[in-house]
Amino acid sequence: MQTRTRIIGLVDCDSFFASCEKVFRPDWRDRPVVVLSNNDGCVVARSAEAKALQIPMGEPYFKLRDFARARGVVVRSANYALYGDMSARVVETLATFTDEIDVYSIDEAFFDLTHFFCDSTGRYPHEEEEALELGELPRAVREAAEPLAEKIAATIRKWTGVPVSIGLGPTRTLAKAASRIAKDNYARRGRKCAALFDRAERDAALASLPVEKIWGVGRRLAPRFQNSGLRTALDFARVDPTTMRRFHSINQERTVRELRGELIFDAVSRPEPQQSMQISRSFGETVSSLDELEKPVATFASKLAAKLRARRLVASALYVYVATDRFNAKAPQRNGGSAITLSRPTNSTPEILARSLQVLRAIYEPGFRYKKAGVVALETLPEEAAQARRYLFELDPTQNEETRERDRNVSLTLDRVNSKFGAGSIFFASEGVERAWRPFSNFVSPQYTTDWDALPRAS
DNA sequence: TCTGGGGTCCTAGGACCC
DNA sequence: TCTGGGGTCCTAGGACCC
């Protein structure tokens, strides 16, 4: 049975982090810009000019430094406060066109335009007059959808300064492929959008897309497909779905179906609540003693609790891990971690902090130079769900209501002060004042949009 | 000083049960 | 005598995404 073809779009910001940096520095408009990961470790975003210089994604900065200096590449440390705020502006602009949006990541959002083109009975005009195959649209609709996408892209650019590409298709996987085609062919076509509804056009486009560029085919699987003669997305789409499942897994079967125009991943609804949340960092310098290791772990635990509260979630369990430098082959290696179930789901800072340190003390082993640690909240639940559950279970006798109330108040005060005076204004002594582990961030731009003192000046 | 951080889903295999 | 078949739950590991 064939259901009505949906019009699914993907807004994909071009070189997002690099573009955000350029918005506030017009003088960098034509310069290569790269943005580094935490700890100034490796390249995570490259402007078009930087890509033209063949700087690879993921390149460690220490390998790039001399080249960047010689070629006038602008190098920035990641500034997530800025990118998060710019991302919200892009989504707000998109929301002026449609309510049906699923923010997929900091630089991508899916949306649905089906309702724009259907009449009051939910049908497309002229749909009966054309013999439509799976994933196809009536010609008139097809020809109107792409200009609308162009308009959305132009509006986002105008209102936020961020350049975006938009792909349209009957499924998420095809919308994603279309956005890539729009990006790859922008110079030649001069358009920021592409659509894959027409069967012949779709086949031609998929034939030009290498198999490793398919959404859902990564670094490990791509060589396997190539070895069996599947070199393009079109080759891939032509494999029988059942065969694909037998030789690979249900994920690859779904990808085949989506490339054929069959809707598998719904466009806008992803109702499942988040299941885990973590804070982890590599350290600027290795640390060895338990005493020193407690500071970053306490800091991550504290940040994690605040992040849980911000999303109105609680954690049912915690996992704490520590690791040595995996790139240092000469140093003895250790990866240790352990989980602990909380007596009751919580997002209070004092409790998460104390329990995290308890786990750390249990897994700590002396004699290693630790380079990284992380604290993970597991089995996260919405606060309301946890609230409702309280009445179903016995209260934990080891912790009375008074203590919980006090912890809640401490957490609320933390949030208020840090929101008013800036993140990190107050913190627990166990987080430490001297932070040898603090990651490097040597080239960070101002918080142009979230800090009054950093507003750009017009002169 | 020299290589990021935060997520999701699926599968295989073991333990255990009838 | 001689080792079925099916189900569930859990965990570790691998794959993917940005």
Short mmCIF file of C-alpha atoms (C1' of nucleotides) in Angstrom, two decimals:
data_model
loop_
_atom_site.label_atom_id
_atom_site.label_comp_id
_atom_site.label_asym_id
_atom_site.label_seq_id
_atom_site.Cartn_x
_atom_site.Cartn_y
_atom_site.Cartn_z
CA MET A 1 0.00 0.00 0.00
CA GLN A 2 1.30 3.38 -0.92
CA THR A 3 0.76 6.33 1.37
CA ARG A 4 0.89 9.93 0.29
CA THR A 5 4.39 11.22 -0.34
CA ARG A 6 5.55 13.62 2.34
CA ILE A 7 7.67 16.70 1.74
CA ILE A 8 10.49 16.43 4.23
CA GLY A 9 13.19 19.04 4.43
CA LEU A 10 16.57 19.30 6.08
CA VAL A 11 18.20 22.62 6.92
CA ASP A 12 21.91 22.06 7.18
CA CYS A 13 24.10 25.00 8.16
CA ASP A 14 27.18 25.40 6.01
CA SER A 15 30.44 24.94 7.97
CA PHE A 16 28.40 25.93 10.98
CA PHE A 17 30.97 26.78 13.66
CA ALA A 18 33.21 28.55 11.15
CA SER A 19 30.21 30.47 9.77
CA CYS A 20 29.23 31.61 13.28
CA GLU A 21 32.72 33.01 13.78
CA LYS A 22 32.51 34.84 10.45
CA VAL A 23 29.17 36.46 11.24
CA PHE A 24 30.84 38.74 13.77
CA ARG A 25 34.03 39.29 11.82
CA PRO A 26 33.12 40.54 8.36
CA ASP A 27 36.82 41.09 7.74
CA TRP A 28 37.21 37.29 7.71
CA ARG A 29 34.61 36.86 5.00
CA ASP A 30 36.99 35.49 2.39
CA ARG A 31 39.57 34.02 4.72
CA PRO A 32 40.00 30.35 5.64
CA VAL A 33 38.67 29.77 9.16
CA VAL A 34 38.94 26.59 11.23
CA VAL A 35 37.44 25.85 14.63
CA LEU A 36 39.16 23.51 17.09
CA SER A 37 37.62 20.98 19.47
CA ASN A 38 37.92 21.27 23.24
CA ASN A 39 41.47 21.40 24.49
CA ASP A 40 42.37 22.90 21.10
CA GLY A 41 42.76 19.29 20.02
CA CYS A 42 41.67 18.93 16.44
CA VAL A 43 39.75 20.61 13.64
CA VAL A 44 35.97 20.25 13.94
CA ALA A 45 34.83 22.86 11.44
CA ARG A 46 36.29 24.38 8.30
CA SER A 47 35.07 27.27 6.19
CA ALA A 48 34.83 26.74 2.44
CA GLU A 49 38.20 28.46 2.02
CA ALA A 50 39.78 26.13 4.59
CA LYS A 51 38.32 23.12 2.77
CA ALA A 52 39.80 24.45 -0.45
CA LEU A 53 43.20 24.38 1.28
CA GLN A 54 42.55 20.67 1.84
CA ILE A 55 42.67 20.89 5.62
CA PRO A 56 41.10 17.60 6.69
CA MET A 57 38.32 17.27 9.24
CA GLY A 58 39.71 15.97 12.51
CA GLU A 59 43.27 17.11 11.79
CA PRO A 60 45.18 17.51 15.08
CA TYR A 61 46.07 21.14 15.61
CA PHE A 62 49.73 20.49 16.32
CA LYS A 63 50.09 19.14 12.79
CA LEU A 64 48.34 22.14 11.34
CA ARG A 65 49.97 24.98 13.25
CA ASP A 66 52.79 25.88 10.89
CA PHE A 67 50.67 25.49 7.79
CA ALA A 68 47.94 27.69 9.26
CA ARG A 69 50.42 30.42 10.08
CA ALA A 70 51.98 30.32 6.65
CA ARG A 71 48.66 30.40 4.81
CA GLY A 72 46.88 32.95 6.97
CA VAL A 73 44.30 30.52 8.33
CA VAL A 74 42.21 31.96 11.14
CA VAL A 75 42.18 29.48 14.04
CA ARG A 76 39.48 29.59 16.74
CA SER A 77 38.82 27.56 19.87
CA ALA A 78 35.29 26.18 20.09
CA ASN A 79 32.83 28.70 21.57
CA TYR A 80 29.73 26.65 22.28
CA ALA A 81 27.82 29.45 23.99
CA LEU A 82 27.96 31.39 20.73
CA TYR A 83 27.10 28.42 18.50
CA GLY A 84 24.20 27.33 20.69
CA ASP A 85 22.69 30.79 20.57
CA MET A 86 23.14 31.09 16.80
CA SER A 87 21.59 27.66 16.36
CA ALA A 88 18.51 28.77 18.28
CA ARG A 89 18.19 31.79 15.97
CA VAL A 90 18.29 29.59 12.89
CA VAL A 91 15.54 27.38 14.34
CA GLU A 92 13.44 30.41 15.29
CA THR A 93 13.64 31.65 11.72
CA LEU A 94 12.66 28.26 10.33
CA ALA A 95 9.74 28.24 12.77
CA THR A 96 8.27 31.28 11.05
CA PHE A 97 7.61 28.98 8.07
CA THR A 98 6.46 25.75 9.74
CA ASP A 99 5.69 24.36 13.19
CA GLU A 100 6.69 20.87 12.21
CA ILE A 101 10.36 20.90 13.12
CA ASP A 102 12.70 18.37 14.65
CA VAL A 103 16.01 19.88 15.73
CA TYR A 104 18.39 17.08 14.95
CA SER A 105 21.70 18.58 16.03
CA ILE A 106 23.28 21.95 16.68
CA ASP A 107 23.51 22.62 12.94
CA GLU A 108 20.68 20.58 11.41
CA ALA A 109 16.92 20.53 11.63
CA PHE A 110 14.35 18.43 9.81
CA PHE A 111 10.99 19.93 8.92
CA ASP A 112 7.83 18.99 7.06
CA LEU A 113 6.18 21.08 4.33
CA THR A 114 3.48 18.60 3.32
CA HIS A 115 0.65 20.70 4.74
CA PHE A 116 1.71 23.69 2.60
CA PHE A 117 0.63 21.92 -0.55
CA CYS A 118 -2.26 19.70 0.47
CA ASP A 119 -5.86 20.85 0.22
CA SER A 120 -8.36 20.62 3.06
CA THR A 121 -8.89 16.89 2.42
CA GLY A 122 -5.15 16.21 2.71
CA ARG A 123 -4.65 15.61 -1.02
CA TYR A 124 -2.22 17.21 -3.42
CA PRO A 125 -3.75 19.05 -6.35
CA HIS A 126 -3.82 16.91 -9.52
CA GLU A 127 -2.47 13.86 -7.75
CA GLU A 128 -4.96 11.52 -9.41
CA GLU A 129 -4.06 12.71 -12.88
CA GLU A 130 -0.47 11.56 -12.71
CA ALA A 131 0.80 8.03 -12.31
CA LEU A 132 2.94 8.59 -9.24
CA GLU A 133 5.49 6.08 -8.04
CA LEU A 134 6.66 5.64 -4.47
CA GLY A 135 8.09 8.93 -3.21
CA GLU A 136 6.97 11.04 -6.17
CA LEU A 137 4.97 14.28 -6.19
CA PRO A 138 2.67 15.85 -8.77
CA ARG A 139 4.68 18.05 -11.09
CA ALA A 140 3.03 21.29 -9.97
CA VAL A 141 3.79 20.56 -6.31
CA ARG A 142 7.33 19.54 -7.07
CA GLU A 143 7.92 22.73 -8.97
CA ALA A 144 6.56 24.88 -6.15
CA ALA A 145 8.35 23.17 -3.26
CA GLU A 146 11.88 23.98 -4.27
CA PRO A 147 11.34 27.76 -4.56
CA LEU A 148 9.80 27.72 -1.09
CA ALA A 149 12.91 26.01 0.24
CA GLU A 150 15.04 28.64 -1.50
CA LYS A 151 13.06 31.31 0.24
CA ILE A 152 13.56 29.67 3.63
CA ALA A 153 17.31 29.42 3.05
CA ALA A 154 17.53 33.05 1.97
CA THR A 155 15.54 34.23 4.98
CA ILE A 156 17.74 32.32 7.42
CA ARG A 157 20.79 33.81 5.81
CA LYS A 158 19.37 37.30 5.97
CA TRP A 159 18.10 37.17 9.54
CA THR A 160 20.94 35.27 11.19
CA GLY A 161 23.92 35.68 8.89
CA VAL A 162 24.36 31.90 8.74
CA PRO A 163 24.47 30.31 5.27
CA VAL A 164 22.45 27.12 4.99
CA SER A 165 21.69 24.44 2.43
CA ILE A 166 18.32 22.75 2.22
CA GLY A 167 17.48 19.31 0.90
CA LEU A 168 13.94 18.13 0.17
CA GLY A 169 12.78 14.57 -0.29
CA PRO A 170 10.11 12.03 0.60
CA THR A 171 12.26 10.61 3.45
CA ARG A 172 14.90 11.85 5.85
CA THR A 173 17.62 9.88 4.13
CA LEU A 174 16.74 11.42 0.76
CA ALA A 175 16.41 14.91 2.26
CA LYS A 176 19.88 14.45 3.71
CA ALA A 177 21.24 13.28 0.36
CA ALA A 178 19.58 16.27 -1.32
CA SER A 179 21.18 18.74 1.09
CA ARG A 180 24.57 17.25 0.33
CA ILE A 181 23.93 17.53 -3.38
CA ALA A 182 22.89 21.16 -2.90
CA LYS A 183 26.16 21.88 -1.06
CA ASP A 184 28.37 19.99 -3.49
CA ASN A 185 26.86 21.64 -6.54
CA TYR A 186 26.30 25.14 -5.22
CA ALA A 187 29.16 26.64 -7.19
CA ARG A 188 27.85 25.15 -10.42
CA ARG A 189 24.09 25.51 -9.90
CA GLY A 190 24.07 28.69 -7.84
CA ARG A 191 21.24 27.32 -5.69
CA LYS A 192 21.20 26.49 -1.99
CA CYS A 193 18.50 23.82 -2.34
CA ALA A 194 17.93 20.51 -4.07
CA ALA A 195 14.98 18.13 -4.15
CA LEU A 196 14.74 14.41 -4.90
CA PHE A 197 11.12 13.69 -5.74
CA ASP A 198 11.21 12.93 -9.45
CA ARG A 199 12.27 9.35 -10.06
CA ALA A 200 14.65 10.03 -12.93
CA GLU A 201 16.25 13.00 -11.19
CA ARG A 202 16.62 10.99 -8.02
CA ASP A 203 18.35 8.11 -9.75
CA ALA A 204 20.73 10.49 -11.48
CA ALA A 205 21.52 12.23 -8.19
CA LEU A 206 22.05 8.98 -6.28
CA ALA A 207 24.34 7.73 -9.03
CA SER A 208 26.56 10.74 -8.36
CA LEU A 209 26.64 10.14 -4.60
CA PRO A 210 29.40 7.79 -3.39
CA VAL A 211 28.18 5.03 -1.08
CA GLU A 212 30.20 6.38 1.86
CA LYS A 213 28.26 9.65 1.71
CA ILE A 214 24.94 7.95 2.44
CA TRP A 215 23.41 8.88 5.79
CA GLY A 216 23.79 5.70 7.81
CA VAL A 217 26.86 4.32 6.05
CA GLY A 218 29.99 5.16 7.98
CA ARG A 219 33.70 4.60 7.92
CA ARG A 220 33.54 0.91 8.81
CA LEU A 221 30.75 -0.28 6.58
CA ALA A 222 31.65 1.69 3.46
CA PRO A 223 34.65 -0.49 2.47
CA ARG A 224 32.51 -3.61 2.86
CA PHE A 225 29.93 -2.27 0.44
CA GLN A 226 32.55 -1.05 -1.99
CA ASN A 227 34.17 -4.48 -2.00
CA SER A 228 30.91 -6.05 -3.00
CA GLY A 229 30.57 -3.67 -5.91
CA LEU A 230 28.22 -1.13 -4.37
CA ARG A 231 29.97 2.09 -5.20
CA THR A 232 27.16 4.64 -5.40
CA ALA A 233 24.00 5.39 -3.47
CA LEU A 234 22.06 4.17 -6.51
CA ASP A 235 23.81 0.77 -6.40
CA PHE A 236 22.97 0.63 -2.72
CA ALA A 237 19.31 1.57 -3.22
CA ARG A 238 18.89 -1.20 -5.77
CA VAL A 239 19.81 -3.99 -3.35
CA ASP A 240 16.80 -5.99 -2.24
CA PRO A 241 15.95 -4.82 1.32
CA THR A 242 15.57 -8.36 2.68
CA THR A 243 18.93 -9.36 1.26
CA MET A 244 20.46 -6.27 2.82
CA ARG A 245 19.08 -7.26 6.17
CA ARG A 246 20.36 -10.79 5.88
CA PHE A 247 23.92 -9.74 5.11
CA HIS A 248 24.07 -6.67 7.29
CA SER A 249 21.45 -5.48 9.76
CA ILE A 250 18.09 -3.88 10.06
CA ASN A 251 19.71 -0.44 9.93
CA GLN A 252 21.01 -0.96 6.41
CA GLU A 253 17.69 -2.39 5.32
CA ARG A 254 15.99 0.78 6.54
CA THR A 255 18.47 2.91 4.66
CA VAL A 256 17.75 1.02 1.43
CA ARG A 257 14.03 1.53 1.89
CA GLU A 258 14.42 5.21 2.63
CA LEU A 259 16.57 5.71 -0.46
CA ARG A 260 13.78 4.11 -2.49
CA GLY A 261 11.32 6.65 -1.14
CA GLU A 262 9.69 4.58 1.58
CA LEU A 263 9.21 6.56 4.79
CA ILE A 264 10.81 4.79 7.74
CA PHE A 265 12.08 7.55 10.01
CA ASP A 266 9.20 9.87 10.69
CA ALA A 267 9.92 13.45 9.75
CA VAL A 268 9.18 15.36 12.88
CA SER A 269 8.24 13.17 15.80
CA ARG A 270 10.91 11.71 17.99
CA PRO A 271 9.02 11.39 21.23
CA GLU A 272 11.41 9.07 23.08
CA PRO A 273 12.94 10.93 26.00
CA GLN A 274 16.68 11.15 26.27
CA GLN A 275 18.22 8.15 27.99
CA SER A 276 21.62 9.32 29.07
CA MET A 277 23.60 12.48 29.50
CA GLN A 278 27.28 12.97 30.10
CA ILE A 279 30.04 15.46 30.73
CA SER A 280 33.56 14.43 29.90
CA ARG A 281 36.77 16.20 29.00
CA SER A 282 40.36 15.50 28.17
CA PHE A 283 42.69 17.33 30.51
CA GLY A 284 45.20 19.97 29.53
CA GLU A 285 47.77 18.15 31.68
CA THR A 286 47.68 14.59 32.95
CA VAL A 287 46.97 14.05 36.64
CA SER A 288 47.95 11.08 38.79
CA SER A 289 46.83 11.48 42.38
CA LEU A 290 43.34 10.77 43.58
CA ASP A 291 43.30 14.22 45.09
CA GLU A 292 43.91 15.85 41.72
CA LEU A 293 41.50 13.56 39.91
CA GLU A 294 38.69 14.46 42.26
CA LYS A 295 38.63 18.06 41.03
CA PRO A 296 37.65 17.41 37.42
CA VAL A 297 35.26 14.63 38.42
CA ALA A 298 33.59 16.95 40.94
CA THR A 299 33.38 19.65 38.29
CA PHE A 300 31.83 17.29 35.71
CA ALA A 301 29.37 15.95 38.28
CA SER A 302 28.34 19.47 39.17
CA LYS A 303 27.91 20.51 35.52
CA LEU A 304 26.01 17.32 34.84
CA ALA A 305 23.53 18.00 37.65
CA ALA A 306 22.95 21.52 36.35
CA LYS A 307 22.47 20.21 32.81
CA LEU A 308 19.94 17.66 34.05
CA ARG A 309 18.01 20.41 35.82
CA ALA A 310 18.09 22.60 32.74
CA ARG A 311 16.42 19.84 30.75
CA ARG A 312 14.12 18.91 33.62
CA LEU A 313 15.52 15.38 33.85
CA VAL A 314 16.68 13.21 36.73
CA ALA A 315 19.24 10.39 36.72
CA SER A 316 18.49 6.92 38.06
CA ALA A 317 22.13 5.82 37.99
CA LEU A 318 25.59 7.27 37.49
CA TYR A 319 28.64 6.01 35.65
CA VAL A 320 32.09 7.48 36.29
CA TYR A 321 35.14 6.66 34.22
CA VAL A 322 38.79 7.64 33.98
CA ALA A 323 41.27 7.00 31.18
CA THR A 324 44.93 7.48 30.38
CA ASP A 325 46.25 9.02 27.15
CA ARG A 326 45.39 6.52 24.43
CA PHE A 327 47.84 8.12 22.00
CA ASN A 328 50.81 7.70 24.29
CA ALA A 329 51.84 4.14 23.48
CA LYS A 330 54.74 4.21 25.93
CA ALA A 331 52.72 5.06 29.01
CA PRO A 332 50.88 2.32 30.90
CA GLN A 333 47.22 2.35 29.87
CA ARG A 334 44.16 2.12 32.03
CA ASN A 335 40.47 2.57 31.34
CA GLY A 336 38.36 2.18 34.43
CA GLY A 337 34.75 2.87 35.13
CA SER A 338 31.90 1.79 37.29
CA ALA A 339 28.19 2.44 37.70
CA ILE A 340 26.14 3.07 40.80
CA THR A 341 22.37 3.00 41.15
CA LEU A 342 20.93 5.93 43.03
CA SER A 343 18.51 5.26 45.83
CA ARG A 344 16.10 7.56 44.09
CA PRO A 345 16.35 9.41 40.74
CA THR A 346 17.83 12.85 41.33
CA ASN A 347 19.32 15.95 39.74
CA SER A 348 20.62 17.60 42.88
CA THR A 349 24.20 18.79 42.76
CA PRO A 350 25.29 17.75 46.28
CA GLU A 351 24.03 14.22 45.83
CA ILE A 352 25.37 13.66 42.31
CA LEU A 353 28.67 15.16 43.34
CA ALA A 354 29.05 13.01 46.45
CA ARG A 355 28.04 9.81 44.67
CA SER A 356 30.34 10.47 41.72
CA LEU A 357 33.31 10.95 44.02
CA GLN A 358 32.36 7.76 45.81
CA VAL A 359 32.56 5.85 42.52
CA LEU A 360 35.81 7.55 41.60
CA ARG A 361 37.42 6.46 44.88
CA ALA A 362 36.34 2.89 44.19
CA ILE A 363 37.81 2.75 40.67
CA TYR A 364 40.92 4.82 41.25
CA GLU A 365 44.26 3.10 40.90
CA PRO A 366 47.54 4.86 41.56
CA GLY A 367 50.48 4.69 39.20
CA PHE A 368 48.83 6.02 36.05
CA ARG A 369 48.83 9.40 34.34
CA TYR A 370 45.17 10.10 33.69
CA LYS A 371 44.23 12.20 30.69
CA LYS A 372 40.47 12.08 30.64
CA ALA A 373 37.46 11.52 32.86
CA GLY A 374 33.71 11.57 32.51
CA VAL A 375 30.51 11.43 34.52
CA VAL A 376 27.43 9.92 32.88
CA ALA A 377 23.81 10.08 34.01
CA LEU A 378 22.04 6.84 33.09
CA GLU A 379 18.38 6.00 32.74
CA THR A 380 17.38 9.61 32.76
CA LEU A 381 13.69 10.39 33.31
CA PRO A 382 11.59 13.52 33.11
CA GLU A 383 11.25 15.10 36.57
CA GLU A 384 7.48 14.60 36.55
CA ALA A 385 7.80 10.89 35.85
CA ALA A 386 10.13 10.51 38.81
CA GLN A 387 7.80 12.56 40.97
CA ALA A 388 4.89 10.29 40.16
CA ARG A 389 6.96 7.24 40.97
CA ARG A 390 7.74 8.41 44.46
CA TYR A 391 4.32 7.54 45.61
CA LEU A 392 4.68 4.01 44.33
CA PHE A 393 7.76 3.06 46.27
CA GLU A 394 8.91 3.12 49.83
CA LEU A 395 10.99 6.11 50.72
CA ASP A 396 14.65 5.39 51.10
CA PRO A 397 15.25 5.22 54.86
CA THR A 398 18.88 6.23 54.53
CA GLN A 399 18.06 9.70 53.37
CA ASN A 400 15.31 11.72 54.94
CA GLU A 401 13.11 14.29 53.32
CA GLU A 402 14.84 17.12 55.12
CA THR A 403 18.17 16.33 53.49
CA ARG A 404 16.56 16.16 50.10
CA GLU A 405 14.86 19.47 50.59
CA ARG A 406 18.12 21.08 51.61
CA ASP A 407 19.89 19.61 48.55
CA ARG A 408 17.17 20.95 46.29
CA ASN A 409 17.56 24.42 47.71
CA VAL A 410 21.32 24.32 47.31
CA SER A 411 20.85 23.34 43.66
CA LEU A 412 18.31 26.07 43.00
CA THR A 413 20.58 28.67 44.52
CA LEU A 414 23.48 27.45 42.41
CA ASP A 415 21.41 27.78 39.25
CA ARG A 416 20.21 31.26 40.17
CA VAL A 417 23.61 32.65 41.01
CA ASN A 418 25.32 31.08 38.02
CA SER A 419 22.58 32.28 35.71
CA LYS A 420 22.79 35.83 37.04
CA PHE A 421 26.55 36.22 37.34
CA GLY A 422 27.71 33.77 34.69
CA ALA A 423 28.51 30.06 34.69
CA GLY A 424 31.07 29.08 37.29
CA SER A 425 30.45 32.07 39.58
CA ILE A 426 30.00 29.74 42.52
CA PHE A 427 31.01 26.12 42.80
CA PHE A 428 31.87 23.44 45.36
CA ALA A 429 35.24 23.46 47.05
CA SER A 430 35.85 19.91 45.83
CA GLU A 431 35.90 21.20 42.27
CA GLY A 432 39.15 22.92 43.17
CA VAL A 433 40.41 26.41 42.53
CA GLU A 434 43.75 25.44 41.02
CA ARG A 435 42.81 23.46 37.95
CA ALA A 436 45.87 21.85 36.45
CA TRP A 437 43.59 19.67 34.35
CA ARG A 438 41.81 22.61 32.74
CA PRO A 439 41.63 22.12 28.97
CA PHE A 440 43.41 24.56 26.70
CA SER A 441 41.38 27.12 24.86
CA ASN A 442 43.82 29.60 23.49
CA PHE A 443 41.94 31.16 20.58
CA VAL A 444 38.44 31.66 21.84
CA SER A 445 36.24 34.38 20.39
CA PRO A 446 34.06 36.66 22.56
CA GLN A 447 30.56 35.56 23.58
CA TYR A 448 29.12 38.07 21.09
CA THR A 449 25.48 37.18 21.61
CA THR A 450 25.25 35.99 25.20
CA ASP A 451 27.47 38.43 27.12
CA TRP A 452 26.68 42.15 27.20
CA ASP A 453 30.34 43.04 27.54
CA ALA A 454 31.12 41.21 24.32
CA LEU A 455 28.65 42.94 22.03
CA PRO A 456 30.31 43.72 18.73
CA ARG A 457 31.11 47.38 18.24
CA ALA A 458 30.06 49.39 15.23
CA SER A 459 32.51 52.11 14.41
"C1'" DT B 1 50.98 20.91 26.02
"C1'" DC B 2 50.62 17.88 21.12
"C1'" DT B 3 44.68 13.65 18.63
"C1'" DG B 4 37.05 16.24 21.10
"C1'" DG B 5 32.57 15.43 23.16
"C1'" DG B 6 27.76 13.76 23.36
"C1'" DG B 7 24.45 10.86 21.86
"C1'" DT B 8 21.49 6.45 19.75
"C1'" DC B 9 20.61 1.83 18.24
"C1'" DC B 10 21.55 -3.08 17.20
"C1'" DT B 11 23.62 -7.65 17.80
"C1'" DA B 12 25.81 -11.49 19.89
"C1'" DG B 13 26.39 -14.22 23.61
"C1'" DG B 14 25.80 -15.77 28.37
"C1'" DA B 15 22.71 -16.79 32.24
"C1'" DC B 16 18.58 -18.46 33.43
"C1'" DC B 17 13.93 -20.38 32.95
"C1'" DC B 18 10.37 -23.79 31.40
"C1'" DT C 1 19.35 -43.23 26.89
"C1'" DC C 2 22.67 -38.31 25.98
"C1'" DT C 3 22.16 -32.57 24.90
"C1'" DG C 4 15.62 -29.69 22.05
"C1'" DG C 5 13.53 -25.47 21.53
"C1'" DG C 6 12.00 -21.21 22.87
"C1'" DG C 7 11.75 -17.27 25.69
"C1'" DT C 8 13.69 -13.24 28.57
"C1'" DC C 9 17.05 -10.32 30.52
"C1'" DC C 10 21.49 -8.34 30.76
"C1'" DT C 11 25.96 -6.68 29.13
"C1'" DA C 12 29.75 -5.65 26.10
"C1'" DG C 13 31.01 -4.20 21.91
"C1'" DG C 14 30.41 -2.26 17.52
"C1'" DA C 15 28.29 0.65 14.34
"C1'" DC C 16 26.29 5.01 13.28
"C1'" DC C 17 25.22 10.23 13.77
"C1'" DC C 18 26.65 15.29 14.59
#
